[in-house]
Amino acid sequence: MSTYLCHIPTQQERPTRAALEVLTHVRTLARRDGARLAACVLHPEADRFVEALKPYGVDQVYLVKHPVLDRHLNAPVLTALAAVFRAAQPTLMALPSTESVKDVLGALAARVGAAALPDVSAFDIGASVTATRPVMAARVLADTEATTQPVLVSVRAGTYTAQPAESPTEPEVVEVPLDFDTATLRATLREVITGTTGQVDLSEADIIVAAGRGVRDEAGKQLVEELARELGAAIGASRAAIEAGLFPASLQIGQTGKVVSPTLYIAVGISGAIQHVAGMAGSKVIVAINKDPDAPIFNIATYGIVGDLYQILPLLIEEIRRIKAES
Ligand SMILES: Cc1cc2nc3c(=O)[nH]c(=O)nc-3n(C[C@H](O)[C@H](O)[C@H](O)COP(=O)(O)OP(=O)(O)OC[C@H]3O[C@@H](n4cnc5c(N)ncnc54)[C@H](O)[C@@H]3O)c2cc1C
């Protein structure tokens, strides 16, 4: 029986949304192909996450527990993933395409002798593994194929929807020892500085309110923050809004920023330049607010509101508050 393995990064005591999305898709493929569905968690207390994986129908969970896995460092994560790979012997290993995964994917492929299909927006397994990969700032979709096995595939967030299985499973738990000497570390993580704007993590957010150059001052910024607060949304920004000094660079969405695919993306005063769209085109519903009816963002928007954001946002916030109060 072949094994399909998913890497499950964790955040704030639970598997990330992106990981559960990939796991859900791999479960569909595993059930169709009669393959074993395995997941792996790297964490000093990895057992804590087994419970959260049961509803997703996993047959096996590989755990790597080591204090060095407390925070992402390339060398131990690479060693741990390679150890799990050797233990599980999967034909396919799927990983969410996070910054950390991008750092190690190529090295992991080389270490375990696998092909790699990085940063894809869809994939399937037939006689070979085939995938669709957005390239050239998502202007072109490339069909790619791995002609050898095993295959590593990293998947963009928002491609699939995370859904529990029809019935939960009681997975076999396999502990994989990590033989890693921390004295060999060439890099250490000294401090993690968390952005202060917005309470919700951009890459995990289900709703994003993104500000562009149309948000031109502190009053506009406060409206964006208020709307985000009412919706429980994360805040993002275009490069122009960041260059204007209103938002920190960590919030940039686009070709040279974060790639996001939330359920709802509200673009406020953003023109829709190709470099911005590259980072958000995968959003399920896009609402654009722009005073220029010819702004390119309206070409990809699900709903468009033509008007001045300084008038529209207060109305929107008021209406959301009213609906929340009624329900
Ligand atoms: C190599 C490269 C990489 C890049 N990477 C990125 C990237 O990762 N992310 C990114 O975002 N950009 C990136 N850019 C920049 C990109 O080309 C655009 O310049 C940028 O996205 C424009 O941001 P914007 O839409 O906020 O600003 P603008 O293009 O200036 O648009 C502002 C919009 O706000 C509207 N507006 C103004 N006032 C109001 C109002 N009161 N109410 C409603 N609407 C209003 C205007 O009609 C306009 O459409 C990159 C560029 C290059 C060359």
PDB file of N, CA, C and O in Angstrom, residues 193-236:
ATOM      1  N   ILE A 193       9.893  39.194  15.941  1.00  0.00           N
ATOM      2  CA  ILE A 193       9.174  40.461  16.116  1.00  0.00           C
ATOM      3  C   ILE A 193       7.849  40.349  15.374  1.00  0.00           C
ATOM      4  O   ILE A 193       7.813  40.164  14.156  1.00  0.00           O
ATOM      5  N   THR A 194       6.769  40.401  16.139  1.00  0.00           N
ATOM      6  CA  THR A 194       5.446  40.251  15.547  1.00  0.00           C
ATOM      7  C   THR A 194       4.902  41.623  15.180  1.00  0.00           C
ATOM      8  O   THR A 194       5.029  42.569  15.952  1.00  0.00           O
ATOM      9  N   GLY A 195       4.330  41.721  13.985  1.00  0.00           N
ATOM     10  CA  GLY A 195       3.745  42.980  13.548  1.00  0.00           C
ATOM     11  C   GLY A 195       2.661  43.427  14.514  1.00  0.00           C
ATOM     12  O   GLY A 195       1.958  42.603  15.098  1.00  0.00           O
ATOM     13  N   THR A 196       2.532  44.730  14.674  1.00  0.00           N
ATOM     14  CA  THR A 196       1.559  45.217  15.650  1.00  0.00           C
ATOM     15  C   THR A 196       0.228  45.607  15.006  1.00  0.00           C
ATOM     16  O   THR A 196      -0.761  45.796  15.683  1.00  0.00           O
ATOM     17  N   THR A 197       0.220  45.753  13.658  1.00  0.00           N
ATOM     18  CA  THR A 197      -1.016  46.168  13.009  1.00  0.00           C
ATOM     19  C   THR A 197      -1.889  44.953  12.776  1.00  0.00           C
ATOM     20  O   THR A 197      -1.496  44.018  12.096  1.00  0.00           O
ATOM     21  N   GLY A 198      -3.075  44.958  13.340  1.00  0.00           N
ATOM     22  CA  GLY A 198      -3.995  43.849  13.114  1.00  0.00           C
ATOM     23  C   GLY A 198      -3.719  42.709  14.069  1.00  0.00           C
ATOM     24  O   GLY A 198      -2.586  42.433  14.425  1.00  0.00           O
ATOM     25  N   GLN A 199      -4.782  42.067  14.482  1.00  0.00           N
ATOM     26  CA  GLN A 199      -4.667  40.986  15.448  1.00  0.00           C
ATOM     27  C   GLN A 199      -4.619  39.626  14.773  1.00  0.00           C
ATOM     28  O   GLN A 199      -4.289  38.634  15.377  1.00  0.00           O
ATOM     29  N   VAL A 200      -4.978  39.582  13.487  1.00  0.00           N
ATOM     30  CA  VAL A 200      -5.086  38.297  12.798  1.00  0.00           C
ATOM     31  C   VAL A 200      -3.914  38.136  11.839  1.00  0.00           C
ATOM     32  O   VAL A 200      -3.538  39.059  11.127  1.00  0.00           O
ATOM     33  N   ASP A 201      -3.329  36.941  11.822  1.00  0.00           N
ATOM     34  CA  ASP A 201      -2.192  36.641  10.957  1.00  0.00           C
ATOM     35  C   ASP A 201      -2.643  36.609   9.487  1.00  0.00           C
ATOM     36  O   ASP A 201      -3.566  35.903   9.122  1.00  0.00           O
ATOM     37  N   LEU A 202      -1.932  37.374   8.672  1.00  0.00           N
ATOM     38  CA  LEU A 202      -2.296  37.533   7.262  1.00  0.00           C
ATOM     39  C   LEU A 202      -2.369  36.199   6.510  1.00  0.00           C
ATOM     40  O   LEU A 202      -3.323  35.924   5.781  1.00  0.00           O
ATOM     41  N   SER A 203      -1.362  35.367   6.690  1.00  0.00           N
ATOM     42  CA  SER A 203      -1.305  34.140   5.895  1.00  0.00           C
ATOM     43  C   SER A 203      -2.365  33.121   6.311  1.00  0.00           C
ATOM     44  O   SER A 203      -2.697  32.223   5.561  1.00  0.00           O
ATOM     45  N   GLU A 204      -2.908  33.263   7.515  1.00  0.00           N
ATOM     46  CA  GLU A 204      -3.911  32.310   7.998  1.00  0.00           C
ATOM     47  C   GLU A 204      -5.324  32.880   7.940  1.00  0.00           C
ATOM     48  O   GLU A 204      -6.285  32.206   8.282  1.00  0.00           O
ATOM     49  N   ALA A 205      -5.431  34.150   7.538  1.00  0.00           N
ATOM     50  CA  ALA A 205      -6.708  34.855   7.677  1.00  0.00           C
ATOM     51  C   ALA A 205      -7.753  34.362   6.684  1.00  0.00           C
ATOM     52  O   ALA A 205      -7.452  34.077   5.534  1.00  0.00           O
ATOM     53  N   ASP A 206      -8.975  34.327   7.151  1.00  0.00           N
ATOM     54  CA  ASP A 206     -10.098  33.955   6.305  1.00  0.00           C
ATOM     55  C   ASP A 206     -10.653  35.199   5.606  1.00  0.00           C
ATOM     56  O   ASP A 206     -11.236  35.117   4.531  1.00  0.00           O
ATOM     57  N   ILE A 207     -10.487  36.351   6.262  1.00  0.00           N
ATOM     58  CA  ILE A 207     -10.928  37.627   5.693  1.00  0.00           C
ATOM     59  C   ILE A 207      -9.755  38.611   5.761  1.00  0.00           C
ATOM     60  O   ILE A 207      -9.078  38.690   6.780  1.00  0.00           O
ATOM     61  N   ILE A 208      -9.523  39.326   4.665  1.00  0.00           N
ATOM     62  CA  ILE A 208      -8.457  40.336   4.655  1.00  0.00           C
ATOM     63  C   ILE A 208      -9.033  41.666   4.155  1.00  0.00           C
ATOM     64  O   ILE A 208      -9.738  41.704   3.149  1.00  0.00           O
ATOM     65  N   VAL A 209      -8.735  42.724   4.889  1.00  0.00           N
ATOM     66  CA  VAL A 209      -9.020  44.072   4.407  1.00  0.00           C
ATOM     67  C   VAL A 209      -7.672  44.659   3.995  1.00  0.00           C
ATOM     68  O   VAL A 209      -6.766  44.770   4.816  1.00  0.00           O
ATOM     69  N   ALA A 210      -7.520  44.975   2.700  1.00  0.00           N
ATOM     70  CA  ALA A 210      -6.226  45.449   2.217  1.00  0.00           C
ATOM     71  C   ALA A 210      -6.325  46.903   1.782  1.00  0.00           C
ATOM     72  O   ALA A 210      -7.267  47.299   1.089  1.00  0.00           O
ATOM     73  N   ALA A 211      -5.344  47.685   2.198  1.00  0.00           N
ATOM     74  CA  ALA A 211      -5.344  49.121   1.922  1.00  0.00           C
ATOM     75  C   ALA A 211      -4.367  49.456   0.816  1.00  0.00           C
ATOM     76  O   ALA A 211      -3.252  48.917   0.765  1.00  0.00           O
ATOM     77  N   GLY A 212      -4.773  50.364  -0.056  1.00  0.00           N
ATOM     78  CA  GLY A 212      -3.890  50.843  -1.115  1.00  0.00           C
ATOM     79  C   GLY A 212      -3.600  52.318  -0.950  1.00  0.00           C
ATOM     80  O   GLY A 212      -3.939  52.924   0.077  1.00  0.00           O
ATOM     81  N   ARG A 213      -3.001  52.897  -1.988  1.00  0.00           N
ATOM     82  CA  ARG A 213      -2.606  54.308  -1.937  1.00  0.00           C
ATOM     83  C   ARG A 213      -3.799  55.246  -1.753  1.00  0.00           C
ATOM     84  O   ARG A 213      -3.654  56.370  -1.280  1.00  0.00           O
ATOM     85  N   GLY A 214      -4.997  54.743  -2.125  1.00  0.00           N
ATOM     86  CA  GLY A 214      -6.202  55.548  -1.917  1.00  0.00           C
ATOM     87  C   GLY A 214      -6.423  55.867  -0.451  1.00  0.00           C
ATOM     88  O   GLY A 214      -7.065  56.860  -0.100  1.00  0.00           O
ATOM     89  N   VAL A 215      -5.900  55.016   0.430  1.00  0.00           N
ATOM     90  CA  VAL A 215      -5.947  55.297   1.881  1.00  0.00           C
ATOM     91  C   VAL A 215      -4.766  56.229   2.144  1.00  0.00           C
ATOM     92  O   VAL A 215      -3.626  55.798   2.216  1.00  0.00           O
ATOM     93  N   ARG A 216      -5.054  57.511   2.241  1.00  0.00           N
ATOM     94  CA  ARG A 216      -3.938  58.445   2.138  1.00  0.00           C
ATOM     95  C   ARG A 216      -3.486  59.048   3.460  1.00  0.00           C
ATOM     96  O   ARG A 216      -2.484  59.757   3.507  1.00  0.00           O
ATOM     97  N   ASP A 217      -4.204  58.767   4.558  1.00  0.00           N
ATOM     98  CA  ASP A 217      -3.803  59.403   5.819  1.00  0.00           C
ATOM     99  C   ASP A 217      -4.220  58.546   7.028  1.00  0.00           C
ATOM    100  O   ASP A 217      -4.812  57.476   6.877  1.00  0.00           O
ATOM    101  N   GLU A 218      -3.918  59.044   8.202  1.00  0.00           N
ATOM    102  CA  GLU A 218      -4.197  58.342   9.461  1.00  0.00           C
ATOM    103  C   GLU A 218      -5.699  58.057   9.609  1.00  0.00           C
ATOM    104  O   GLU A 218      -6.095  56.995  10.084  1.00  0.00           O
ATOM    105  N   ALA A 219      -6.536  59.000   9.149  1.00  0.00           N
ATOM    106  CA  ALA A 219      -7.990  58.813   9.262  1.00  0.00           C
ATOM    107  C   ALA A 219      -8.427  57.608   8.400  1.00  0.00           C
ATOM    108  O   ALA A 219      -9.247  56.788   8.835  1.00  0.00           O
ATOM    109  N   GLY A 220      -7.853  57.489   7.217  1.00  0.00           N
ATOM    110  CA  GLY A 220      -8.169  56.369   6.334  1.00  0.00           C
ATOM    111  C   GLY A 220      -7.679  55.055   6.922  1.00  0.00           C
ATOM    112  O   GLY A 220      -8.364  54.025   6.879  1.00  0.00           O
ATOM    113  N   LYS A 221      -6.491  55.109   7.499  1.00  0.00           N
ATOM    114  CA  LYS A 221      -5.926  53.911   8.135  1.00  0.00           C
ATOM    115  C   LYS A 221      -6.836  53.430   9.264  1.00  0.00           C
ATOM    116  O   LYS A 221      -7.095  52.236   9.411  1.00  0.00           O
ATOM    117  N   GLN A 222      -7.334  54.405  10.042  1.00  0.00           N
ATOM    118  CA  GLN A 222      -8.213  54.021  11.158  1.00  0.00           C
ATOM    119  C   GLN A 222      -9.515  53.378  10.662  1.00  0.00           C
ATOM    120  O   GLN A 222     -10.022  52.447  11.267  1.00  0.00           O
ATOM    121  N   LEU A 223     -10.020  53.871   9.526  1.00  0.00           N
ATOM    122  CA  LEU A 223     -11.231  53.260   8.957  1.00  0.00           C
ATOM    123  C   LEU A 223     -10.957  51.808   8.545  1.00  0.00           C
ATOM    124  O   LEU A 223     -11.772  50.918   8.782  1.00  0.00           O
ATOM    125  N   VAL A 224      -9.799  51.597   7.924  1.00  0.00           N
ATOM    126  CA  VAL A 224      -9.421  50.234   7.509  1.00  0.00           C
ATOM    127  C   VAL A 224      -9.312  49.331   8.740  1.00  0.00           C
ATOM    128  O   VAL A 224      -9.806  48.203   8.759  1.00  0.00           O
ATOM    129  N   GLU A 225      -8.676  49.847   9.780  1.00  0.00           N
ATOM    130  CA  GLU A 225      -8.502  49.054  11.010  1.00  0.00           C
ATOM    131  C   GLU A 225      -9.851  48.756  11.668  1.00  0.00           C
ATOM    132  O   GLU A 225     -10.067  47.663  12.181  1.00  0.00           O
ATOM    133  N   GLU A 226     -10.746  49.723  11.621  1.00  0.00           N
ATOM    134  CA  GLU A 226     -12.062  49.544  12.227  1.00  0.00           C
ATOM    135  C   GLU A 226     -12.855  48.473  11.468  1.00  0.00           C
ATOM    136  O   GLU A 226     -13.488  47.606  12.070  1.00  0.00           O
ATOM    137  N   LEU A 227     -12.803  48.555  10.145  1.00  0.00           N
ATOM    138  CA  LEU A 227     -13.509  47.564   9.329  1.00  0.00           C
ATOM    139  C   LEU A 227     -12.946  46.161   9.606  1.00  0.00           C
ATOM    140  O   LEU A 227     -13.693  45.198   9.791  1.00  0.00           O
ATOM    141  N   ALA A 228     -11.613  46.081   9.681  1.00  0.00           N
ATOM    142  CA  ALA A 228     -10.972  44.787   9.944  1.00  0.00           C
ATOM    143  C   ALA A 228     -11.396  44.247  11.310  1.00  0.00           C
ATOM    144  O   ALA A 228     -11.679  43.057  11.471  1.00  0.00           O
ATOM    145  N   ARG A 229     -11.453  45.131  12.280  1.00  0.00           N
ATOM    146  CA  ARG A 229     -11.835  44.713  13.633  1.00  0.00           C
ATOM    147  C   ARG A 229     -13.260  44.166  13.640  1.00  0.00           C
ATOM    148  O   ARG A 229     -13.541  43.127  14.208  1.00  0.00           O
ATOM    149  N   GLU A 230     -14.168  44.874  12.979  1.00  0.00           N
ATOM    150  CA  GLU A 230     -15.571  44.439  12.955  1.00  0.00           C
ATOM    151  C   GLU A 230     -15.728  43.075  12.283  1.00  0.00           C
ATOM    152  O   GLU A 230     -16.584  42.284  12.647  1.00  0.00           O
ATOM    153  N   LEU A 231     -14.889  42.820  11.279  1.00  0.00           N
ATOM    154  CA  LEU A 231     -15.002  41.556  10.528  1.00  0.00           C
ATOM    155  C   LEU A 231     -14.105  40.449  11.082  1.00  0.00           C
ATOM    156  O   LEU A 231     -14.120  39.326  10.584  1.00  0.00           O
ATOM    157  N   GLY A 232     -13.282  40.779  12.073  1.00  0.00           N
ATOM    158  CA  GLY A 232     -12.296  39.807  12.574  1.00  0.00           C
ATOM    159  C   GLY A 232     -11.293  39.486  11.484  1.00  0.00           C
ATOM    160  O   GLY A 232     -10.840  38.352  11.322  1.00  0.00           O
ATOM    161  N   ALA A 233     -10.948  40.499  10.688  1.00  0.00           N
ATOM    162  CA  ALA A 233     -10.095  40.298   9.510  1.00  0.00           C
ATOM    163  C   ALA A 233      -8.652  40.687   9.791  1.00  0.00           C
ATOM    164  O   ALA A 233      -8.362  41.453  10.715  1.00  0.00           O
ATOM    165  N   ALA A 234      -7.758  40.174   8.946  1.00  0.00           N
ATOM    166  CA  ALA A 234      -6.364  40.620   8.975  1.00  0.00           C
ATOM    167  C   ALA A 234      -6.246  41.839   8.066  1.00  0.00           C
ATOM    168  O   ALA A 234      -7.057  42.028   7.164  1.00  0.00           O
ATOM    169  N   ILE A 235      -5.217  42.635   8.315  1.00  0.00           N
ATOM    170  CA  ILE A 235      -4.981  43.810   7.469  1.00  0.00           C
ATOM    171  C   ILE A 235      -3.802  43.536   6.547  1.00  0.00           C
ATOM    172  O   ILE A 235      -2.772  43.007   6.962  1.00  0.00           O
ATOM    173  N   GLY A 236      -3.989  43.866   5.267  1.00  0.00           N
ATOM    174  CA  GLY A 236      -2.908  43.782   4.296  1.00  0.00           C
ATOM    175  C   GLY A 236      -2.748  45.136   3.625  1.00  0.00           C
ATOM    176  O   GLY A 236      -3.518  46.057   3.896  1.00  0.00           O
TER     177      GLY A 236
END
